[in-house]
């Protein structure tokens, strides 16, 4: 009970800290750009509800309000029908040029995205990111790397003349080269040299399960895991068939099994049919019969799925600490990496939103305040680095969410201003109010739905 209360307390505190930082940065964006364009600020509030502390500077009341679940900036003349004294008109948001108003509105989400860029920049430049050393541990038979003469133990130092520091650098260089030949500089013992190899196009699957073309050379920074039995689940098909710990699986239905991935693939594609599994046990070859069963699971996105399994797990194999390296980059490279990583997450988020709208992605993948609080608590207990990285991820999501063209969100305001720029006059006030009411209704429905998913997830 004490542990549950402790976790709840940590999650609640972490949630308030995360939300407070994100809202402050978001509202700071609106505030800073508005001030640059000469718009008066009446209130800058962290939180909603009654004012519990604050300080007035000029016409601006900087305040902390009672409910720490948001925040806002109240600008002079931010309502189209606001009645203003003549001397206040130069400070009025409504009376500024249309493009200045658009920049002020867009600044909040943009600052959220820039916060993520800054966090990633600090990780790459100041802290460093752990990655695998650019050392070949395994070369696939008959692969481009094998044909070019790469050997296990070779250290890759450059690709097409560009220095590589980690295995991630290698993966990106190969992906960008696609199927064009690349020059790979290697160090083998005390000798160095260059080889030419051509990446091979293969059909793979992305995080959403969609097929896509990937380019591979047939080398990995780790040894492939053999299809060896680590544990056998009680009451599983594997136990009923007689599989035991340390059995090495050689083939399934006469299909060779060279590694763990082959085993998973053949079992998952079995559709529950009887499988003939050839194993080696204490040097002896045996053939066992096993029928996979359908089990519930979740994919990488948290969607409920069903997969065929036989009830075995591989032995734990860890990568040696000596294979890891902490990579720090220079300021320019780190800034580029910050924008690149933020861009990758933005792209992933937009694709997710599109798939949700088209029904290709389950709504069960959505997470609301409860899930954010839970994850914030977990990251806080894991360390400050994990919590800061979590803040970057949520900041990106908040920025993208606010840019959606839904009235009452920043994206909705941008939509109205875009229409105004096209037609040459503001959108009809009554229509705008009705649209905002509809947008608020949609957001409330979405919030209720997400809360329901959060609660259902807790009970799962």
Coordinates of C-alpha atoms in Angstrom, one line a residue:
X1 CA 0.0 0.0 0.0
X2 CA 2.9 2.4 0.9
X3 CA 4.5 1.6 -2.5
X4 CA 1.3 2.4 -4.3
X5 CA 0.9 5.8 -2.5
X6 CA 4.5 6.6 -3.1
X7 CA 4.2 5.9 -6.8
X8 CA 1.0 8.0 -6.9
X9 CA 2.7 10.9 -5.2
X10 CA 5.7 10.8 -7.5
X11 CA 3.5 10.6 -10.6
X12 CA 1.4 13.5 -9.4
X13 CA 4.4 15.7 -8.7
X14 CA 6.1 14.7 -11.9
X15 CA 2.9 15.4 -13.9
X16 CA 2.6 18.9 -12.4
X17 CA 6.3 19.7 -13.2
X18 CA 6.1 18.4 -16.7
X19 CA 2.8 20.2 -17.5
X20 CA 4.0 23.4 -15.8
X21 CA 7.2 23.5 -18.0
X22 CA 5.3 22.7 -21.2
X23 CA 2.6 25.3 -20.6
X24 CA 5.1 27.9 -19.5
X25 CA 7.1 27.4 -22.7
X26 CA 4.0 27.4 -24.8
X27 CA 2.6 30.6 -23.3
X28 CA 6.1 32.2 -23.4
X29 CA 6.0 31.8 -27.2
X30 CA 2.8 33.7 -27.5
X31 CA 4.0 36.3 -25.0
X32 CA 7.4 36.9 -26.5
X33 CA 6.3 37.3 -30.1
X34 CA 3.3 39.4 -29.1
X35 CA 5.6 41.8 -27.2
X36 CA 7.9 41.9 -30.2
X37 CA 5.0 43.1 -32.3
X38 CA 3.9 45.7 -29.7
X39 CA 0.8 43.9 -28.4
X40 CA -0.1 44.7 -24.8
X41 CA -0.3 41.8 -22.3
X42 CA -2.9 42.0 -19.6
X43 CA -2.2 38.6 -17.9
X44 CA 0.4 35.9 -18.0
X45 CA -0.9 33.0 -15.9
X46 CA 0.4 29.6 -15.1
X47 CA -2.7 27.6 -14.2
X48 CA -6.3 28.5 -14.3
X49 CA -8.8 29.7 -11.7
X50 CA -8.2 32.1 -8.8
X51 CA -5.0 34.1 -8.5
X52 CA -2.9 32.8 -5.6
X53 CA 0.3 34.8 -6.3
X54 CA 1.5 37.4 -8.7
X55 CA 3.3 40.6 -9.6
X56 CA 2.1 43.4 -11.8
X57 CA 4.7 45.0 -14.1
X58 CA 3.3 47.9 -16.2
X59 CA -0.1 46.7 -17.5
X60 CA 0.9 43.0 -17.2
X61 CA -0.2 40.8 -14.2
X62 CA 2.2 37.9 -14.0
X63 CA 0.4 35.3 -11.9
X64 CA 0.2 31.8 -10.6
X65 CA -3.4 30.5 -10.5
X66 CA -4.9 27.8 -8.3
X67 CA -5.4 25.0 -10.9
X68 CA -2.1 23.8 -12.3
X69 CA -3.5 22.2 -15.4
X70 CA -2.7 24.8 -18.0
X71 CA -2.1 28.4 -18.4
X72 CA -2.9 31.4 -20.7
X73 CA -1.8 34.8 -22.0
X74 CA -4.5 37.5 -22.0
X75 CA -3.6 40.1 -24.7
X76 CA -5.1 43.5 -25.1
X77 CA -7.9 43.3 -27.7
X78 CA -7.7 39.6 -28.2
X79 CA -11.5 39.4 -28.6
X80 CA -12.7 40.8 -31.9
X81 CA -15.6 42.7 -30.3
X82 CA -13.6 44.1 -27.3
X83 CA -14.3 47.7 -26.5
X84 CA -11.0 49.6 -26.1
X85 CA -10.0 53.1 -25.2
X86 CA -8.4 55.0 -28.2
X87 CA -5.0 55.0 -26.5
X88 CA -5.1 51.2 -26.2
X89 CA -5.7 50.5 -29.9
X90 CA -2.0 50.5 -30.8
X91 CA -1.6 47.7 -28.2
X92 CA -4.5 45.7 -29.5
X93 CA -4.0 42.2 -30.9
X94 CA -7.1 42.5 -33.1
X95 CA -5.8 45.7 -34.7
X96 CA -2.4 44.2 -35.8
X97 CA -1.6 43.0 -39.3
X98 CA -3.0 39.6 -40.2
X99 CA 0.4 38.0 -40.6
X100 CA 1.6 39.4 -37.2
X101 CA -1.5 37.8 -35.6
X102 CA -0.7 34.5 -37.3
X103 CA 2.9 34.5 -36.1
X104 CA 1.8 35.3 -32.5
X105 CA -0.7 32.4 -32.5
X106 CA 1.8 30.0 -34.1
X107 CA 4.5 31.0 -31.6
X108 CA 3.1 28.8 -28.8
X109 CA 3.3 25.5 -30.7
X110 CA 6.6 26.5 -32.3
X111 CA 8.2 27.1 -28.9
X112 CA 7.1 23.7 -27.8
X113 CA 8.9 22.2 -30.8
X114 CA 11.9 24.4 -30.2
X115 CA 12.0 23.2 -26.6
X116 CA 12.4 19.6 -27.9
X117 CA 15.2 20.7 -30.3
X118 CA 17.0 22.4 -27.3
X119 CA 16.6 19.3 -25.1
X120 CA 18.0 17.0 -27.8
X121 CA 20.8 19.5 -28.6
X122 CA 21.8 19.3 -24.9
X123 CA 21.8 15.5 -24.9
X124 CA 23.9 15.3 -28.0
X125 CA 26.3 18.1 -27.2
X126 CA 26.7 18.1 -23.4
X127 CA 25.6 14.7 -22.0
X128 CA 26.3 12.4 -24.9
X129 CA 24.2 9.5 -26.3
X130 CA 25.1 5.9 -25.8
X131 CA 25.4 4.0 -29.0
X132 CA 27.1 0.8 -30.3
X133 CA 30.7 1.0 -31.5
X134 CA 31.1 0.9 -35.3
X135 CA 32.6 -2.7 -35.0
X136 CA 31.3 -5.6 -37.2
X137 CA 30.2 -8.6 -35.0
X138 CA 28.4 -10.6 -37.6
X139 CA 28.4 -10.9 -41.4
X140 CA 25.5 -12.6 -43.2
X141 CA 26.4 -15.3 -45.7
X142 CA 26.1 -14.2 -49.3
X143 CA 25.3 -10.7 -48.3
X144 CA 26.8 -7.5 -49.9
X145 CA 29.2 -7.2 -47.0
X146 CA 30.4 -10.8 -47.3
X147 CA 30.9 -10.5 -51.0
X148 CA 32.9 -7.2 -50.4
X149 CA 35.1 -8.9 -47.9
X150 CA 34.0 -7.5 -44.6
X151 CA 34.9 -9.7 -41.6
X152 CA 33.7 -9.9 -38.0
X153 CA 35.9 -7.6 -35.9
X154 CA 36.4 -5.0 -38.6
X155 CA 36.0 -1.5 -37.3
X156 CA 34.2 0.9 -39.8
X157 CA 35.9 4.3 -39.6
X158 CA 34.2 6.2 -42.5
X159 CA 31.6 5.8 -45.3
X160 CA 32.1 7.7 -48.5
X161 CA 34.9 9.6 -46.8
X162 CA 32.7 10.8 -43.9
X163 CA 33.9 9.8 -40.5
X164 CA 31.5 7.6 -38.4
X165 CA 31.5 7.5 -34.6
X166 CA 28.8 4.9 -33.9
X167 CA 26.6 2.3 -35.5
X168 CA 23.8 4.8 -35.9
X169 CA 26.1 6.8 -38.2
X170 CA 26.6 3.7 -40.3
X171 CA 22.9 2.9 -40.5
X172 CA 22.0 6.4 -41.6
X173 CA 24.7 6.4 -44.3
X174 CA 23.6 3.1 -45.7
X175 CA 19.9 4.2 -45.7
X176 CA 20.7 7.5 -47.5
X177 CA 22.9 5.7 -50.1
X178 CA 20.0 3.3 -50.9
X179 CA 21.2 0.9 -53.6
X180 CA 24.2 2.9 -54.9
X181 CA 27.7 1.7 -54.2
X182 CA 29.4 3.1 -51.0
X183 CA 33.1 3.3 -50.1
X184 CA 33.6 1.8 -46.6
X185 CA 36.8 2.6 -44.8
X186 CA 37.8 -0.1 -42.3
X187 CA 40.5 -0.9 -39.7
X188 CA 41.4 -4.6 -39.4
X189 CA 44.0 -5.0 -36.7
X190 CA 46.9 -2.8 -37.5
X191 CA 45.9 -2.3 -41.2
X192 CA 43.4 0.0 -42.8
X193 CA 41.8 -0.1 -46.2
X194 CA 38.7 0.7 -48.2
X195 CA 36.1 -1.6 -49.8
X196 CA 33.2 -1.0 -52.1
X197 CA 29.8 -2.5 -51.4
X198 CA 26.3 -2.0 -52.6
X199 CA 23.4 -2.0 -50.1
X200 CA 20.6 -4.5 -50.9
X201 CA 16.9 -3.5 -51.0
X202 CA 14.7 -5.6 -48.7
X203 CA 11.0 -5.4 -47.9
X204 CA 10.6 -4.7 -44.1
X205 CA 7.9 -3.3 -41.8
X206 CA 7.9 0.0 -40.0
X207 CA 6.5 0.7 -36.5
X208 CA 3.0 0.7 -37.9
X209 CA 3.3 -2.7 -39.5
X210 CA 3.3 -1.2 -43.0
X211 CA 5.7 -2.7 -45.6
X212 CA 8.5 -0.4 -46.7
X213 CA 11.8 -0.8 -48.6
X214 CA 14.9 -0.9 -46.4
X215 CA 18.5 -1.1 -47.4
X216 CA 20.8 -3.6 -45.8
X217 CA 24.5 -4.7 -46.2
X218 CA 24.3 -7.8 -44.1
X219 CA 26.3 -6.7 -41.1
X220 CA 25.3 -6.2 -37.5
X221 CA 27.0 -4.8 -34.4
X222 CA 26.0 -7.9 -32.4
X223 CA 25.9 -11.7 -32.8
X224 CA 22.6 -13.1 -33.9
X225 CA 20.7 -14.9 -31.1
X226 CA 20.5 -18.7 -31.7
X227 CA 17.1 -20.3 -31.5
X228 CA 17.9 -21.8 -28.1
X229 CA 15.3 -22.5 -25.4
X230 CA 15.9 -20.4 -22.3
X231 CA 12.7 -21.2 -20.4
X232 CA 9.5 -23.2 -21.0
X233 CA 6.2 -21.8 -19.7
X234 CA 4.1 -24.0 -17.4
X235 CA 1.2 -25.6 -19.2
X236 CA 2.4 -24.4 -22.6
X237 CA 2.4 -26.3 -25.9
X238 CA 6.2 -26.5 -25.7
X239 CA 6.0 -28.2 -22.3
X240 CA 3.4 -30.6 -23.6
X241 CA 5.6 -31.5 -26.6
X242 CA 8.6 -32.1 -24.4
X243 CA 10.8 -29.1 -25.2
X244 CA 13.4 -28.4 -22.5
X245 CA 15.8 -25.7 -21.4
X246 CA 18.9 -25.4 -23.6
X247 CA 17.4 -27.3 -26.5
X248 CA 18.7 -25.9 -29.8
X249 CA 16.0 -25.6 -32.5
X250 CA 17.5 -26.6 -35.9
X251 CA 14.4 -26.6 -38.2
X252 CA 10.6 -26.3 -38.3
X253 CA 8.7 -28.3 -40.9
X254 CA 12.1 -28.8 -42.6
X255 CA 12.6 -25.0 -42.9
X256 CA 16.1 -24.2 -41.4
X257 CA 16.1 -22.1 -38.2
X258 CA 19.5 -20.3 -38.0
X259 CA 18.5 -17.7 -35.4
X260 CA 15.8 -16.6 -33.0
X261 CA 14.1 -14.4 -35.6
X262 CA 13.5 -17.5 -37.9
X263 CA 11.8 -19.3 -35.0
X264 CA 9.5 -16.4 -34.2
X265 CA 8.6 -15.9 -37.9
X266 CA 7.7 -19.6 -38.6
X267 CA 5.7 -20.0 -35.4
X268 CA 3.7 -16.7 -35.9
X269 CA 2.9 -17.7 -39.5
X270 CA 1.8 -21.2 -38.5
X271 CA -1.9 -20.3 -38.1
X272 CA -2.1 -22.9 -35.3
X273 CA -1.1 -25.9 -37.5
X274 CA 0.9 -28.8 -36.1
X275 CA 4.7 -28.1 -36.3
X276 CA 7.4 -30.6 -36.6
X277 CA 10.4 -29.2 -34.7
X278 CA 13.9 -30.7 -35.0
X279 CA 16.1 -30.0 -32.0
X280 CA 19.6 -30.9 -30.8
X281 CA 19.7 -32.0 -27.1
X282 CA 23.0 -33.0 -25.5
X283 CA 24.4 -33.7 -29.0
X284 CA 21.5 -35.9 -30.1
X285 CA 18.9 -34.9 -32.8
X286 CA 15.3 -35.3 -31.9
X287 CA 12.0 -34.4 -33.6
X288 CA 9.1 -33.1 -31.6
X289 CA 5.5 -32.2 -32.5
X290 CA 4.0 -29.0 -31.2
X291 CA 0.8 -27.0 -31.9
X292 CA 1.0 -23.2 -31.4
X293 CA -1.8 -21.4 -29.6
X294 CA -3.1 -17.9 -30.1
X295 CA -2.2 -15.5 -27.3
X296 CA -3.1 -11.9 -26.5
X297 CA -0.3 -9.3 -26.7
X298 CA 0.3 -5.7 -27.6
X299 CA 2.4 -4.3 -30.5
X300 CA 4.9 -1.4 -30.3
X301 CA 2.1 1.1 -30.3
X302 CA 0.3 -0.5 -27.4
X303 CA -2.5 -1.9 -29.6
X304 CA -4.0 -5.2 -28.6
X305 CA -3.0 -8.0 -31.0
X306 CA -3.1 -11.8 -31.1
X307 CA 0.0 -13.9 -32.0
X308 CA 0.7 -17.6 -32.3
X309 CA 3.2 -18.9 -29.7
X310 CA 4.5 -22.2 -28.3
X311 CA 5.5 -20.9 -24.8
X312 CA 9.2 -20.6 -24.9
X313 CA 11.6 -17.7 -24.2
X314 CA 15.2 -17.3 -25.3
X315 CA 18.0 -17.2 -22.8
X316 CA 19.1 -13.7 -21.7
X317 CA 21.9 -12.4 -23.8
X318 CA 23.4 -9.0 -23.0
X319 CA 25.7 -6.9 -25.2
X320 CA 29.1 -6.4 -23.6
X321 CA 29.7 -3.0 -22.0
X322 CA 32.8 -2.6 -24.1
X323 CA 30.6 -2.6 -27.2
X324 CA 29.0 0.6 -26.1
X325 CA 30.4 4.1 -26.5
X326 CA 29.1 7.5 -25.4
X327 CA 29.0 9.8 -28.4
X328 CA 29.2 13.6 -27.9
X329 CA 28.9 15.8 -30.9
X330 CA 30.0 19.4 -31.6
X331 CA 27.5 22.3 -31.3
X332 CA 26.7 22.4 -35.0
X333 CA 26.2 18.7 -35.4
X334 CA 24.2 18.6 -32.1
X335 CA 21.9 21.3 -33.3
X336 CA 21.4 19.4 -36.6
X337 CA 20.7 16.2 -34.6
X338 CA 18.2 18.1 -32.4
X339 CA 16.2 19.3 -35.4
X340 CA 16.5 15.9 -37.1
X341 CA 15.3 13.9 -34.1
X342 CA 12.5 16.4 -33.5
X343 CA 11.5 16.2 -37.2
X344 CA 11.4 12.4 -37.0
X345 CA 9.1 12.5 -34.0
X346 CA 6.9 15.2 -35.7
X347 CA 6.6 13.0 -38.8
X348 CA 5.8 9.9 -36.7
X349 CA 3.1 11.9 -34.8
X350 CA 1.5 13.3 -38.0
X351 CA 1.4 9.8 -39.5
X352 CA -0.2 8.5 -36.3
X353 CA -2.8 11.2 -36.4
X354 CA -3.6 10.5 -40.1
X355 CA -3.9 6.8 -39.3
X356 CA -6.2 7.5 -36.4
X357 CA -8.5 9.6 -38.6
X358 CA -8.6 7.0 -41.3
X359 CA -9.1 4.1 -38.9
X360 CA -5.8 2.4 -39.7
X361 CA -4.6 2.9 -36.1
X362 CA -6.5 1.8 -33.0
X363 CA -7.7 4.6 -30.7
X364 CA -6.4 2.4 -27.9
X365 CA -3.0 3.8 -28.6
X366 CA -4.1 7.2 -27.4
X367 CA -3.0 8.4 -23.9
X368 CA -4.4 11.1 -21.7
X369 CA -3.5 12.8 -18.5
X370 CA -3.5 9.6 -16.5
X371 CA -1.1 7.9 -18.8
X372 CA 1.1 11.0 -19.0
X373 CA 1.2 11.2 -15.2
X374 CA 2.0 7.5 -15.0
X375 CA 4.8 7.7 -17.5
X376 CA 6.1 11.0 -16.0
X377 CA 6.4 9.2 -12.6
X378 CA 8.2 6.2 -14.1
X379 CA 10.6 8.4 -16.0
X380 CA 11.2 10.5 -12.8
X381 CA 12.1 7.4 -10.9
X382 CA 14.4 6.3 -13.7
X383 CA 16.4 9.5 -13.5
X384 CA 16.5 13.1 -14.5
X385 CA 17.7 12.3 -18.0
X386 CA 14.7 10.1 -18.8
X387 CA 12.3 12.7 -17.4
X388 CA 13.8 15.5 -19.5
X389 CA 13.6 13.3 -22.6
X390 CA 10.0 12.5 -21.8
X391 CA 9.3 16.3 -21.5
X392 CA 10.7 16.7 -25.1
X393 CA 8.4 14.0 -26.4
X394 CA 5.3 15.4 -24.7
X395 CA 6.3 18.9 -25.8
X396 CA 6.3 17.8 -29.5
X397 CA 2.9 16.2 -29.0
X398 CA 1.5 19.3 -27.4
X399 CA 2.9 21.5 -30.3
X400 CA 1.3 19.2 -32.9
X401 CA -2.0 19.0 -31.1
X402 CA -2.3 22.7 -30.8
X403 CA -1.6 23.1 -34.6
X404 CA -4.6 20.9 -35.5
X405 CA -7.2 23.1 -37.4
X406 CA -9.8 22.8 -34.6
X407 CA -11.5 26.0 -33.4
X408 CA -10.4 27.0 -29.9
X409 CA -6.9 25.5 -30.6
X410 CA -4.1 27.6 -32.0
X411 CA -4.5 25.7 -35.3
X412 CA -8.2 26.8 -35.4
X413 CA -7.2 30.4 -35.0
X414 CA -4.6 30.1 -37.7
X415 CA -7.3 28.6 -40.0
X416 CA -9.6 31.6 -39.4
X417 CA -6.7 34.1 -40.0
X418 CA -5.8 32.2 -43.2
X419 CA -9.4 32.5 -44.4
X420 CA -9.3 36.2 -43.5
X421 CA -6.1 36.7 -45.5
X422 CA -7.8 35.1 -48.6
X423 CA -11.2 36.8 -48.5
X424 CA -9.8 40.2 -47.3
X425 CA -12.1 40.5 -44.2
X426 CA -12.4 38.8 -40.8
X427 CA -14.6 35.7 -40.5
X428 CA -18.1 36.4 -39.5
X429 CA -18.1 36.8 -35.7
X430 CA -21.3 34.7 -35.1
X431 CA -19.9 31.9 -37.4
X432 CA -16.6 32.0 -35.5
X433 CA -18.4 31.7 -32.1
X434 CA -20.4 28.7 -33.4
X435 CA -17.3 27.0 -34.8
X436 CA -15.5 27.5 -31.5
X437 CA -18.4 26.0 -29.6
X438 CA -18.3 23.0 -31.9
X439 CA -14.5 22.8 -31.5
X440 CA -14.8 22.9 -27.7
X441 CA -17.5 20.2 -27.9
X442 CA -15.2 18.0 -30.0
X443 CA -12.3 18.5 -27.6
X444 CA -14.5 17.7 -24.5
X445 CA -15.6 14.5 -26.2
X446 CA -12.0 13.6 -27.1
X447 CA -11.0 14.2 -23.4
X448 CA -13.8 12.0 -22.1
X449 CA -12.8 9.3 -24.6
X450 CA -9.1 9.5 -23.7
X451 CA -9.9 9.4 -20.0
X452 CA -12.0 6.3 -20.6
X453 CA -9.0 4.7 -22.4
X454 CA -6.7 5.7 -19.6
X455 CA -8.9 4.1 -17.0
X456 CA -9.5 1.0 -19.0
X457 CA -5.7 0.7 -19.5
X458 CA -5.2 0.8 -15.7
X459 CA -7.6 -2.1 -15.2
X460 CA -6.0 -4.1 -17.9

